[in-house]
Amino acid sequence: MLRNTPLPDPGKPPSRMSSQELRRYDLLLAGLDLLDQAIAVFDATPKLVTWNKALLRLLDFPEKLVRVGTPFEEFVRFNAERGEYGDGELEKLVSERMAAARAFLPHYLERERPNGKILAVRGVPIPNLGFVSLWTDVTEQRRAEAVIHQQNLELEGRVKARTQELENANARLAHANAEIDQIADALRHSEEKLKTIIDSIPALIAYVGRDEVYQFANRGYAEWFGLSKDEIVGRTILSVFGPELYPVVRQRLAVVDRGERVSYEYARKLANGRTVHARSVIVPEMSAQGDERGEGRGEVRGYFVLSTDITEQKASQAALIQAQKMEAVGQLTGGLAHDFNNLLTIIIGNLAALQAQAPPGTLTEHLDPALHAARRGAELIKRLLTFSRGQALEPRAVEVGALVQDMAQLLARSLTENVRLHTSLPGAPLHAFVDAHQLENALLNLALNARDAMPDGGDLRIAISERHIDEGVAALTELQAGDYVQIDVADTGSGIDPELMPRLFEPFFTTKPFGRGSGLGLAMVYGFVRQSGGNIRIRSTPDQGTTVTFVLPRAEGPAVADERAATLALNPVRSVAGPVLLVEDEPEVRRIIRLQLTALGHTVIEAADGVEAWLLLEAVPDIALLVTDTIMPGGIGGRELVTRTRALRPDMPILMITGYASDNALAGTAELDVPVLRKPFDQAALAAALDALPDYNRTGSAEGETPRT
């Protein structure tokens, strides 16, 4: 409750002040005590003018300190002495805060108290009068309802006490008309100050009479409904909420009419189509009747309303649900990847071998499409794993403008003749740290979606620009603050229904007719962008078009090519002089890899698991190269086998192969510093992986073997 607030002018008789004026003043005072925030008003001196009960509770000030006229410096010094501002010289801490207070500038900060509570501190200047300080305990936001309930129980007593004080003051000062006029002026001035304070509070506050007509609303509450304070007062709940939302409110008021407090959430659509959400608490105002135990309370006279905008909170919850859906699809896709990769290894290996042995022109028309289809299947698995974040990307510094320019011809061929492609590229090279192939796929997906949204033709625009994201925006977009490359893909098509917007990134959700879309396009783009360290959003208006905007981390231009790579390009590489130990638990996969190694000129020794491979390594000293799977049954897996081999023969070249793609399956391989070749692969990919092994190239040729180049 506000203490020591100036009373009405004692020289003015009660007849001079209307009951409506007094009641509105009391309601304003009582409404402040319903808030969770601590409030203190200081004059320009600065000295304490008024405060509420929460000031003592939140800041643990002694009651003897909190009095009218207490200098602001005493509060600062008290806080500094008990360590509220941390370590430092006491006088310096006090002088810094006094200098900031005398500046009378709006400010906001959050401070952690020694007791562990975090207080949000907001200062709002009152022009030419002083300033208002607000403290909010953000560690216990849920206690707001309990505070409102407790303060409502005390409201009846405070109203009685204040009414009696006013009656006594008016009785004593009825003969002093001049003094009453002065107090009336002071009361109006105080009311204006309280209105300013309430309008500055980051909360939506209103009071509604039992007839469901608004008697008071602060600025935040009125603006929430697109009205001014003067426009909302005198309106009914029905006219403010509208016929669609009114039944929701009426249902809650029916409970409040029984003397109970109600909390609920609701959503409303703005004129621009955006949906906003609010959480509201309604507390009844009871008439001053009943006995000392609170029994037999009077009827409800009105409703105190305290609301909070939770639109951003709802958006965060929606983002979390989307991430959970992506995680579920990722787990399903990652679990199937290993088996599909092994199957594709067998298919591609057998088809490639058959193609190499078949006479020219006999089976080409059958083998070529089969190999092409198998390789497309491998690429599809890779894209699905990238979408589900199970497949590691291969990011590098990519000049985005050049990539888009190179894709322009491909995109133009993918679009219909009546779709016009426009590009807006930066004047200087702009590099992003991204997987170039996946970025091409993302742009192609978005372009095809735009084409389908413009069956009668239109304009497709791709714009590249640089973007800096500061700390404030980064917190909202779940990004690291820093420099990014922004890509905008905009069309002039049919747009998207606002009700469908929250589901656009859901896997297998599509707005296209059956058979014309898998629902994975936007989901794969979303997965790629998020895995690359960026974020994506879609803006769309029905019949006006859609704009997809995503950002990717910016990178420096690529460095000069490695000298070692140039040296290797000039010097022919040679294979190892000794047998290769091939360790693979899947027999058919092992057979294919053995055939590929044999075709490359190697002698191959096979092992079905790590235990058998370790026995061979101990027994056969001539083994010159180890090719092993990562995860195998038995007591020794691929990682342990590599560790043991390194201890036994430190110079032996090692290549690991895997059909798994998730980071969990490959955990620990980075520490081994061993290259990993992912299945499915063909003979050329295997040869390239072997040639990249440093120890493999320096071992020398096997006796009688011609070096490979």
XYZ file of C-alpha atoms in Angstrom:
709
model
C 0.000 0.000 0.000
C 1.259 3.542 -0.742
C 2.175 5.333 2.485
C 1.992 9.003 3.465
C 0.334 10.015 0.208
C -0.892 13.684 0.285
C -4.490 13.932 1.440
C -7.173 16.097 -0.184
C -7.260 19.757 0.732
C -8.710 20.040 4.268
C -10.279 23.352 3.379
C -12.598 21.884 0.815
C -15.837 20.334 2.130
C -16.846 16.852 0.970
C -19.545 18.405 -1.166
C -16.834 20.055 -3.223
C -15.346 16.647 -4.235
C -17.469 14.140 -6.069
C -17.539 10.551 -4.889
C -16.486 9.508 -8.365
C -13.326 11.622 -8.086
C -12.466 10.194 -4.692
C -13.207 6.659 -5.756
C -11.134 6.929 -8.902
C -8.214 8.285 -6.858
C -8.516 5.451 -4.349
C -8.781 2.894 -7.095
C -5.590 4.179 -8.641
C -3.772 3.881 -5.318
C -5.208 0.453 -4.569
C -4.429 -0.795 -8.059
C -0.704 -0.101 -7.543
C -0.644 -2.340 -4.486
C -1.952 -5.192 -6.611
C 1.231 -5.187 -8.650
C 4.229 -7.444 -8.098
C 6.675 -4.619 -8.779
C 8.171 -2.374 -6.143
C 7.482 1.296 -6.904
C 9.104 4.406 -5.493
C 8.588 8.024 -6.582
C 11.363 10.562 -5.973
C 11.147 14.301 -6.467
C 13.792 16.364 -8.284
C 15.857 16.753 -5.083
C 15.901 13.631 -5.224
C 13.980 12.585 -2.111
C 11.369 9.889 -1.528
C 7.784 11.028 -2.106
C 5.779 7.799 -2.086
C 6.184 4.058 -2.457
C 4.313 0.758 -2.273
C 4.582 -2.207 0.028
C 6.612 -4.262 -2.432
C 9.560 -1.862 -1.971
C 10.211 -3.215 1.524
C 9.600 -6.823 0.527
C 11.761 -6.976 -2.595
C 14.671 -4.790 -1.454
C 14.713 -5.667 2.288
C 14.862 -2.005 3.325
C 14.237 -1.353 7.061
C 10.989 0.478 7.748
C 12.795 3.299 9.510
C 14.650 4.044 6.292
C 11.528 4.174 4.121
C 9.817 7.454 4.979
C 8.715 10.554 3.148
C 11.716 12.785 2.477
C 14.416 10.093 2.696
C 17.174 11.195 0.289
C 17.831 8.839 -2.594
C 21.486 8.777 -1.538
C 20.570 7.012 1.750
C 19.040 4.090 -0.187
C 22.092 3.910 -2.441
C 24.487 3.979 0.474
C 22.482 1.344 2.352
C 22.635 -0.967 -0.683
C 26.353 -0.357 -1.242
C 27.179 -1.115 2.400
C 25.400 -4.475 2.301
C 27.049 -5.487 -0.963
C 24.138 -5.017 -3.371
C 26.432 -3.444 -6.010
C 29.312 -5.909 -5.625
C 32.907 -5.152 -4.663
C 34.420 -1.713 -5.000
C 35.113 1.480 -3.102
C 31.989 2.522 -1.213
C 32.098 6.229 -2.049
C 32.780 5.549 -5.706
C 29.817 3.168 -5.925
C 27.552 5.764 -4.293
C 28.770 8.687 -6.406
C 28.332 6.784 -9.682
C 24.702 5.943 -8.929
C 23.887 9.419 -7.670
C 25.282 10.920 -10.860
C 23.083 8.601 -12.920
C 20.013 9.460 -10.821
C 20.520 13.222 -11.205
C 20.736 12.798 -14.983
C 16.969 11.922 -14.978
C 17.304 9.616 -17.982
C 15.150 6.529 -18.596
C 17.108 3.387 -17.804
C 16.704 -0.344 -17.403
C 19.012 -2.942 -15.869
C 18.897 -6.264 -14.074
C 20.782 -6.822 -10.844
C 21.395 -10.016 -8.896
C 21.021 -9.534 -5.181
C 23.262 -11.260 -2.619
C 20.301 -13.482 -1.672
C 20.199 -14.881 -5.216
C 17.142 -13.030 -6.441
C 17.389 -11.096 -9.712
C 15.660 -7.738 -9.843
C 14.768 -5.851 -13.021
C 15.201 -2.143 -12.297
C 13.502 0.442 -14.508
C 13.723 4.194 -14.037
C 11.233 6.560 -15.701
C 11.598 10.354 -15.383
C 8.549 12.508 -14.622
C 9.269 15.729 -16.521
C 10.192 18.637 -14.231
C 9.049 16.672 -11.158
C 11.390 13.768 -10.433
C 11.437 10.151 -11.421
C 9.807 6.783 -10.765
C 11.780 3.615 -10.010
C 10.271 0.180 -10.567
C 11.750 -3.078 -9.250
C 10.495 -6.456 -10.516
C 11.467 -9.831 -9.069
C 11.934 -11.768 -12.305
C 12.903 -14.969 -10.449
C 9.396 -15.461 -9.140
C 7.027 -14.204 -11.813
C 4.439 -16.800 -10.958
C 3.914 -15.204 -7.571
C 2.021 -12.312 -9.171
C -1.344 -13.997 -8.773
C -0.724 -14.793 -5.103
C 0.323 -11.178 -4.457
C -2.808 -9.857 -6.159
C -4.986 -12.194 -4.085
C -3.307 -11.155 -0.822
C -3.557 -7.483 -1.659
C -7.242 -7.838 -2.573
C -7.988 -9.165 0.935
C -6.392 -6.037 2.364
C -8.226 -3.726 -0.040
C -11.437 -3.548 2.011
C -9.599 -2.438 5.143
C -7.543 0.136 3.293
C -10.637 1.583 1.598
C -12.396 1.898 4.979
C -9.347 3.519 6.578
C -8.833 5.954 3.737
C -12.529 6.854 3.621
C -12.506 7.546 7.361
C -9.371 9.667 7.023
C -10.983 11.717 4.276
C -14.196 12.187 6.290
C -12.278 13.272 9.398
C -10.112 15.632 7.385
C -13.105 17.178 5.673
C -14.931 17.575 9.008
C -11.932 19.292 10.611
C -11.222 21.526 7.649
C -14.747 22.405 6.451
C -14.280 26.079 7.434
C -11.110 26.576 5.302
C -12.302 26.826 1.707
C -9.045 28.193 0.459
C -7.070 25.322 1.948
C -9.509 22.774 0.478
C -8.927 24.244 -2.962
C -5.183 23.843 -2.482
C -5.530 20.210 -1.416
C -7.864 19.548 -4.329
C -5.203 20.878 -6.668
C -2.612 18.686 -4.948
C -4.934 15.688 -5.292
C -5.400 16.270 -8.999
C -1.660 16.689 -9.383
C -1.048 13.461 -7.460
C -3.614 11.673 -9.609
C -1.821 12.786 -12.745
C 1.466 11.523 -11.333
C -0.101 8.173 -10.483
C -1.516 7.927 -13.994
C 1.955 8.597 -15.379
C 3.379 5.890 -13.137
C 0.743 3.344 -14.106
C 1.165 4.147 -17.793
C 4.909 3.527 -17.426
C 4.481 0.078 -15.884
C 5.160 -2.756 -18.385
C 1.792 -4.378 -17.669
C -1.788 -4.124 -18.956
C -4.033 -2.802 -16.150
C -7.744 -2.035 -16.200
C -10.758 -1.762 -13.951
C -14.237 -2.783 -15.159
C -17.469 -2.168 -13.316
C -20.016 -4.859 -12.576
C -21.986 -3.575 -15.581
C -18.995 -4.690 -17.741
C -18.140 -1.097 -18.663
C -14.505 0.040 -18.497
C -13.912 2.696 -15.869
C -10.121 2.778 -16.112
C -7.342 1.402 -18.342
C -3.672 2.277 -18.504
C -2.008 3.150 -21.783
C -0.597 -0.344 -22.351
C -4.005 -1.980 -21.951
C -5.723 0.447 -24.330
C -3.010 0.149 -26.987
C -3.243 -3.658 -26.827
C -6.740 -3.268 -28.300
C -5.714 -0.495 -30.699
C -7.461 2.232 -28.684
C -6.472 5.254 -26.641
C -7.161 5.551 -22.904
C -10.003 7.983 -23.518
C -11.561 5.755 -26.182
C -11.683 2.626 -24.035
C -13.227 4.195 -20.916
C -17.013 3.933 -21.162
C -16.944 1.022 -23.596
C -18.310 -2.413 -22.773
C -16.260 -5.589 -22.697
C -18.263 -6.842 -25.676
C -17.360 -3.828 -27.822
C -13.666 -4.037 -26.895
C -13.143 -7.803 -27.215
C -15.609 -8.347 -30.046
C -18.277 -11.026 -30.443
C -15.759 -13.822 -31.016
C -13.784 -13.367 -27.786
C -16.557 -12.065 -25.544
C -17.971 -15.548 -24.697
C -14.497 -16.536 -23.444
C -14.340 -13.518 -21.148
C -17.963 -13.884 -20.011
C -17.302 -17.483 -18.977
C -14.457 -16.319 -16.685
C -16.472 -13.413 -15.282
C -19.152 -15.874 -14.220
C -16.579 -17.453 -11.920
C -15.307 -14.082 -10.685
C -18.904 -13.115 -9.832
C -18.761 -15.829 -7.153
C -15.868 -13.966 -5.511
C -13.065 -16.079 -6.985
C -9.935 -14.987 -8.789
C -9.465 -16.284 -12.372
C -6.426 -16.614 -14.619
C -6.674 -17.488 -18.314
C -5.067 -16.986 -21.721
C -6.567 -15.737 -24.963
C -5.490 -14.756 -28.471
C -6.744 -12.087 -30.834
C -5.990 -11.276 -34.459
C -4.814 -7.784 -35.396
C -5.885 -5.886 -38.489
C -2.650 -6.866 -40.270
C -3.411 -10.570 -39.742
C -0.882 -11.078 -36.931
C -2.074 -13.056 -33.908
C -1.113 -11.867 -30.429
C -1.511 -13.701 -27.117
C -2.125 -12.499 -23.566
C -2.353 -14.017 -20.091
C -4.930 -12.245 -17.905
C -5.768 -12.305 -14.178
C -9.171 -11.034 -13.015
C -9.608 -10.189 -9.323
C -13.051 -9.253 -7.959
C -13.620 -6.080 -5.965
C -15.955 -6.927 -3.101
C -18.295 -4.509 -1.352
C -17.356 -3.564 2.224
C -19.622 -6.007 4.098
C -19.108 -9.076 6.279
C -17.800 -9.883 9.732
C -14.219 -9.820 11.011
C -13.541 -13.395 9.854
C -14.321 -12.462 6.230
C -17.535 -14.453 6.212
C -20.639 -13.114 4.533
C -18.707 -10.846 2.184
C -20.732 -8.476 0.058
C -21.379 -8.607 -3.647
C -18.853 -8.111 -6.418
C -18.695 -4.427 -7.365
C -16.194 -4.621 -10.189
C -13.176 -6.369 -11.658
C -9.458 -5.584 -11.442
C -7.673 -6.846 -14.564
C -3.921 -7.458 -14.876
C -2.731 -8.811 -18.236
C 0.644 -9.668 -19.768
C 1.601 -9.933 -23.442
C 2.918 -13.487 -23.960
C 3.203 -13.437 -27.756
C 6.980 -13.907 -27.704
C 6.648 -16.710 -25.157
C 4.188 -18.505 -27.431
C 6.577 -18.104 -30.353
C 9.389 -19.669 -28.308
C 7.164 -22.602 -27.397
C 6.283 -23.122 -31.069
C 9.977 -23.091 -31.983
C 10.659 -25.723 -29.312
C 7.897 -27.977 -30.654
C 9.308 -27.617 -34.177
C 12.768 -28.570 -32.920
C 11.327 -31.646 -31.172
C 9.605 -32.749 -34.373
C 12.842 -32.338 -36.294
C 14.673 -34.360 -33.661
C 12.151 -37.219 -33.920
C 12.441 -37.385 -37.709
C 16.218 -37.164 -37.400
C 16.354 -40.157 -35.076
C 14.179 -42.209 -37.428
C 16.238 -41.267 -40.494
C 19.583 -41.778 -38.761
C 18.595 -45.244 -37.554
C 17.811 -46.393 -41.094
C 20.874 -44.789 -42.704
C 23.364 -47.514 -41.737
C 21.368 -50.352 -43.279
C 20.583 -48.373 -46.431
C 24.218 -47.374 -46.868
C 25.357 -50.995 -46.573
C 22.725 -52.098 -49.090
C 23.706 -49.349 -51.507
C 27.389 -50.248 -51.110
C 26.591 -53.797 -52.213
C 24.378 -52.636 -55.095
C 26.788 -49.991 -56.405
C 29.816 -52.271 -56.026
C 28.256 -55.185 -57.887
C 26.840 -52.984 -60.655
C 30.175 -51.184 -61.101
C 32.037 -54.494 -61.309
C 29.527 -55.866 -63.803
C 29.769 -52.677 -65.861
C 33.580 -52.933 -65.984
C 33.459 -56.565 -67.148
C 30.595 -56.324 -69.654
C 31.435 -55.982 -73.355
C 30.798 -52.470 -74.695
C 27.233 -51.763 -75.752
C 25.694 -54.998 -74.464
C 24.359 -54.164 -71.022
C 25.089 -50.439 -70.896
C 21.497 -49.413 -71.422
C 20.536 -51.450 -68.335
C 23.593 -50.939 -66.104
C 23.962 -47.172 -66.511
C 20.394 -46.352 -65.306
C 20.741 -48.838 -62.445
C 24.029 -47.303 -61.263
C 22.598 -43.817 -61.675
C 19.545 -44.751 -59.598
C 21.697 -46.342 -56.868
C 23.890 -43.242 -56.648
C 20.782 -41.052 -56.486
C 19.606 -43.215 -53.593
C 22.915 -42.615 -51.818
C 22.563 -38.875 -52.413
C 18.981 -38.961 -51.108
C 20.113 -40.674 -47.906
C 22.792 -38.005 -47.516
C 20.257 -35.203 -47.969
C 17.810 -36.763 -45.522
C 20.578 -37.093 -42.966
C 21.592 -33.502 -43.540
C 17.975 -32.436 -43.045
C 17.761 -34.445 -39.814
C 21.191 -33.225 -38.678
C 22.492 -36.788 -38.683
C 24.853 -36.216 -41.622
C 27.797 -33.945 -40.996
C 27.979 -31.042 -43.430
C 31.182 -30.135 -45.268
C 31.242 -26.359 -44.773
C 33.823 -24.054 -46.304
C 34.072 -20.403 -47.297
C 31.665 -20.042 -50.237
C 31.220 -16.851 -52.268
C 27.424 -16.733 -52.206
C 27.037 -14.187 -54.997
C 29.126 -16.276 -57.408
C 27.221 -19.421 -56.431
C 23.869 -17.766 -57.169
C 25.172 -16.366 -60.435
C 26.416 -19.816 -61.487
C 23.024 -21.313 -60.580
C 21.043 -18.740 -62.550
C 21.062 -20.821 -65.725
C 20.020 -23.969 -63.858
C 17.258 -22.092 -62.043
C 16.050 -20.511 -65.288
C 15.714 -23.983 -66.849
C 13.781 -25.211 -63.797
C 11.267 -22.370 -64.001
C 8.470 -21.916 -66.496
C 8.814 -19.393 -69.316
C 6.431 -16.921 -67.681
C 8.430 -16.779 -64.430
C 11.055 -14.028 -64.522
C 14.202 -14.505 -62.428
C 15.911 -11.431 -60.906
C 19.084 -11.431 -58.815
C 20.478 -8.719 -56.560
C 24.122 -9.505 -55.792
C 26.640 -7.591 -53.659
C 29.301 -5.524 -55.393
C 32.145 -7.137 -53.428
C 32.632 -10.880 -52.780
C 30.590 -12.039 -49.790
C 31.540 -15.414 -48.304
C 29.469 -17.663 -46.048
C 30.726 -20.667 -44.072
C 28.415 -23.296 -45.525
C 28.186 -26.553 -47.471
C 28.020 -25.289 -51.051
C 26.135 -28.327 -52.376
C 23.456 -28.078 -49.689
C 23.098 -24.324 -50.282
C 22.473 -25.024 -53.977
C 19.845 -27.620 -53.038
C 18.166 -25.155 -50.660
C 17.978 -22.417 -53.297
C 16.670 -24.879 -55.880
C 13.977 -26.101 -53.444
C 12.856 -22.547 -52.720
C 12.841 -21.636 -56.412
C 10.676 -24.650 -57.285
C 8.258 -23.790 -54.475
C 8.036 -20.229 -55.839
C 7.409 -21.561 -59.344
C 4.542 -23.748 -58.098
C 3.053 -20.714 -56.309
C 2.993 -18.763 -59.611
C 1.159 -21.015 -62.125
C 0.226 -17.959 -64.196
C 3.711 -16.481 -64.056
C 5.324 -13.797 -61.959
C 8.662 -12.572 -60.603
C 11.200 -14.518 -58.544
C 13.891 -12.422 -56.860
C 17.016 -13.696 -55.093
C 18.883 -11.028 -53.102
C 22.202 -11.406 -51.276
C 23.289 -8.923 -48.602
C 25.412 -8.696 -45.487
C 23.739 -8.583 -42.079
C 25.025 -7.819 -38.595
C 23.037 -9.317 -35.727
C 23.466 -7.660 -32.337
C 22.956 -9.197 -28.910
C 19.275 -8.192 -28.692
C 18.275 -9.709 -32.027
C 20.484 -12.756 -31.415
C 18.548 -13.641 -28.247
C 15.254 -13.590 -30.160
C 16.518 -15.546 -33.179
C 18.559 -18.191 -31.311
C 21.770 -17.076 -33.044
C 25.213 -15.965 -31.994
C 25.774 -12.239 -32.311
C 28.024 -11.411 -35.259
C 28.177 -10.998 -39.035
C 26.005 -13.064 -41.373
C 25.123 -13.366 -45.036
C 21.402 -12.821 -45.637
C 19.613 -14.477 -48.557
C 16.084 -13.403 -49.537
C 14.024 -15.502 -51.964
C 10.818 -13.601 -52.829
C 8.009 -14.398 -55.252
C 4.809 -12.681 -56.357
C 2.719 -15.828 -56.118
C -0.449 -16.862 -54.357
C 0.985 -16.568 -50.833
C 0.231 -18.775 -47.851
C -2.775 -18.911 -45.537
C -1.747 -17.444 -42.124
C -3.196 -20.498 -40.368
C -0.701 -22.735 -42.201
C 2.383 -20.649 -41.419
C 3.266 -22.438 -38.133
C 3.386 -25.813 -39.923
C 5.501 -24.929 -42.966
C 8.709 -26.486 -41.612
C 7.035 -29.676 -40.421
C 8.372 -32.796 -42.168
C 5.924 -34.227 -44.734
C 3.543 -31.270 -44.443
C 2.689 -29.718 -47.824
C 0.128 -27.296 -49.212
C 0.420 -28.803 -52.694
C -2.119 -31.256 -54.163
C -1.598 -34.957 -53.514
C 1.241 -36.354 -55.631
C 2.878 -32.959 -56.282
C 4.900 -32.518 -53.108
C 6.577 -34.681 -50.470
C 6.535 -32.064 -47.706
C 10.315 -32.428 -47.233
C 11.480 -29.414 -49.269
C 11.118 -26.649 -46.676
C 11.883 -29.065 -43.841
C 15.219 -29.954 -45.485
C 16.011 -26.263 -46.028
C 15.192 -25.596 -42.368
C 17.416 -28.465 -41.209
C 20.306 -27.355 -43.406
C 20.118 -23.700 -42.305
C 19.886 -24.531 -38.594
C 22.697 -27.108 -38.823
C 24.843 -24.494 -40.585
C 24.475 -22.113 -37.626
C 21.828 -19.853 -39.170
C 18.095 -19.278 -38.922
C 15.179 -18.919 -41.324
C 11.780 -17.235 -41.374
C 8.924 -16.895 -43.855
C 6.696 -13.866 -44.457
C 3.671 -14.267 -46.674
C 0.472 -12.454 -47.565
C -2.290 -14.291 -49.453
C -2.458 -13.214 -53.122
C 0.606 -10.974 -52.691
C 3.523 -13.383 -52.506
C 5.998 -14.992 -50.136
C 9.482 -14.044 -48.961
C 11.839 -16.615 -47.424
C 14.743 -15.040 -45.537
C 17.608 -16.988 -44.044
C 21.010 -16.029 -42.682
C 24.262 -18.017 -42.704
C 27.472 -17.307 -40.765
C 29.799 -15.007 -42.655
C 33.363 -16.187 -43.373
C 36.616 -14.785 -44.662
C 37.641 -15.623 -48.220
C 39.433 -18.967 -48.732
C 43.171 -19.056 -48.133
C 45.797 -19.922 -50.741
C 45.833 -23.595 -51.687
C 47.931 -25.904 -49.516
C 51.470 -26.359 -50.825
C 51.348 -30.026 -49.930
C 48.327 -30.521 -52.214
C 50.276 -28.934 -55.071
C 53.255 -31.180 -54.381
C 51.081 -34.294 -54.412
C 49.545 -33.177 -57.696
C 53.006 -33.116 -59.304
C 54.326 -36.357 -57.815
C 52.762 -39.757 -58.490
C 51.495 -41.605 -55.423
C 52.342 -45.218 -54.654
C 50.476 -47.934 -52.836
C 51.690 -49.846 -49.794
C 54.097 -52.775 -50.104
C 52.151 -55.439 -48.283
C 48.686 -56.924 -47.774
C 45.696 -54.866 -46.708
C 43.708 -56.024 -43.670
C 39.994 -55.427 -44.372
C 37.714 -55.545 -41.289
C 33.946 -55.501 -42.003
C 31.175 -57.439 -40.219
C 28.717 -57.427 -43.165
C 29.832 -60.276 -45.537
C 28.425 -58.838 -48.758
C 29.827 -55.378 -48.047
C 33.188 -56.959 -47.209
C 33.179 -58.838 -50.509
C 32.539 -55.664 -52.523
C 35.300 -53.713 -50.774
C 37.678 -56.657 -51.225
C 36.979 -56.646 -54.979
C 37.635 -52.902 -55.110
C 40.921 -53.215 -53.212
C 41.990 -56.118 -55.427
C 41.209 -54.070 -58.533
C 43.475 -51.340 -57.145
C 46.357 -53.836 -57.001
C 46.270 -54.858 -53.348
C 46.489 -58.224 -51.649
C 43.629 -58.446 -49.157
C 43.296 -60.278 -45.840
C 39.744 -60.298 -44.428
C 38.399 -60.225 -40.857
C 34.749 -60.345 -39.806
C 35.179 -58.428 -36.519
C 37.687 -56.582 -34.381
C 38.732 -59.629 -32.344
C 39.716 -61.602 -35.451
C 41.465 -58.539 -36.907
C 43.562 -58.015 -33.773
C 44.736 -61.636 -33.815
C 45.809 -61.201 -37.456
C 47.667 -57.963 -36.689
C 49.604 -59.701 -33.933
C 50.347 -62.782 -36.050
C 51.057 -61.263 -39.513
C 53.823 -58.629 -39.387
C 53.633 -57.991 -43.172
C 50.212 -56.277 -42.983
C 50.859 -52.796 -44.387
C 47.427 -51.122 -44.340
C 44.317 -51.354 -42.129
C 40.830 -50.644 -43.534
C 38.243 -51.113 -40.760
C 34.575 -50.494 -40.055
C 33.780 -48.217 -37.095
C 31.084 -50.193 -35.250
C 31.249 -54.003 -35.145
C 29.945 -56.771 -32.879
C 32.247 -58.539 -30.439
C 34.590 -57.228 -27.811
C 36.657 -54.927 -30.036
C 35.090 -52.123 -32.082
C 36.684 -50.042 -34.801
C 37.899 -47.252 -32.519
C 39.524 -49.662 -30.067
C 41.101 -51.608 -32.930
C 42.649 -48.372 -34.267
C 43.969 -47.487 -30.815
C 45.571 -50.906 -30.393
C 47.034 -50.823 -33.914
C 48.589 -47.409 -33.301
C 50.255 -48.754 -30.163
C 51.500 -51.892 -31.974
C 52.521 -50.265 -35.289
C 52.573 -46.461 -35.092
C 53.476 -45.965 -38.789
C 50.751 -48.161 -40.298
C 48.312 -46.179 -42.502
C 44.679 -46.619 -41.376
C 41.373 -45.825 -43.087
C 38.042 -46.150 -41.270
C 34.772 -46.785 -43.138
C 31.237 -46.411 -41.827
C 27.627 -46.673 -42.871
C 26.565 -44.499 -39.940
C 26.255 -40.766 -40.339
C 25.306 -39.382 -36.936
C 27.829 -37.614 -34.751
C 27.061 -40.052 -31.905
C 28.085 -43.031 -34.034
C 31.362 -41.307 -34.947
C 32.081 -40.030 -31.430
C 35.762 -40.442 -30.609
C 37.065 -40.783 -34.175
C 38.212 -37.158 -34.320
C 40.610 -37.770 -31.405
C 42.136 -40.713 -33.307
C 43.099 -38.448 -36.228
C 42.046 -41.141 -38.716
C 40.179 -40.315 -41.952
C 36.665 -41.758 -42.291
C 35.159 -42.825 -45.633
C 31.370 -42.967 -45.633
C 29.374 -45.676 -47.314
C 28.266 -46.109 -49.988
C 31.413 -45.445 -52.030
C 32.772 -46.716 -55.348
C 36.252 -47.770 -56.354
C 37.276 -44.255 -57.381
C 36.259 -42.816 -53.999
C 38.146 -45.597 -52.202
C 41.260 -44.955 -54.298
C 41.083 -41.235 -53.552
C 40.721 -41.894 -49.810
C 43.727 -44.234 -49.828
C 45.838 -41.797 -51.827
C 45.089 -39.102 -49.223
C 46.755 -41.183 -46.458
C 50.247 -39.704 -45.856
C 51.793 -42.971 -44.644
C 50.147 -44.858 -47.489
C 52.005 -42.852 -50.114
C 55.489 -43.037 -48.600
C 55.637 -46.782 -47.902
C 56.852 -47.703 -51.424
C 55.550 -50.047 -54.139
C 54.937 -53.707 -53.653
C 57.459 -55.922 -55.348
C 56.666 -56.190 -59.029
C 53.830 -53.633 -58.803
C 53.559 -50.599 -61.048
C 52.985 -47.401 -59.026
C 49.497 -45.859 -59.443
C 49.146 -42.195 -60.282
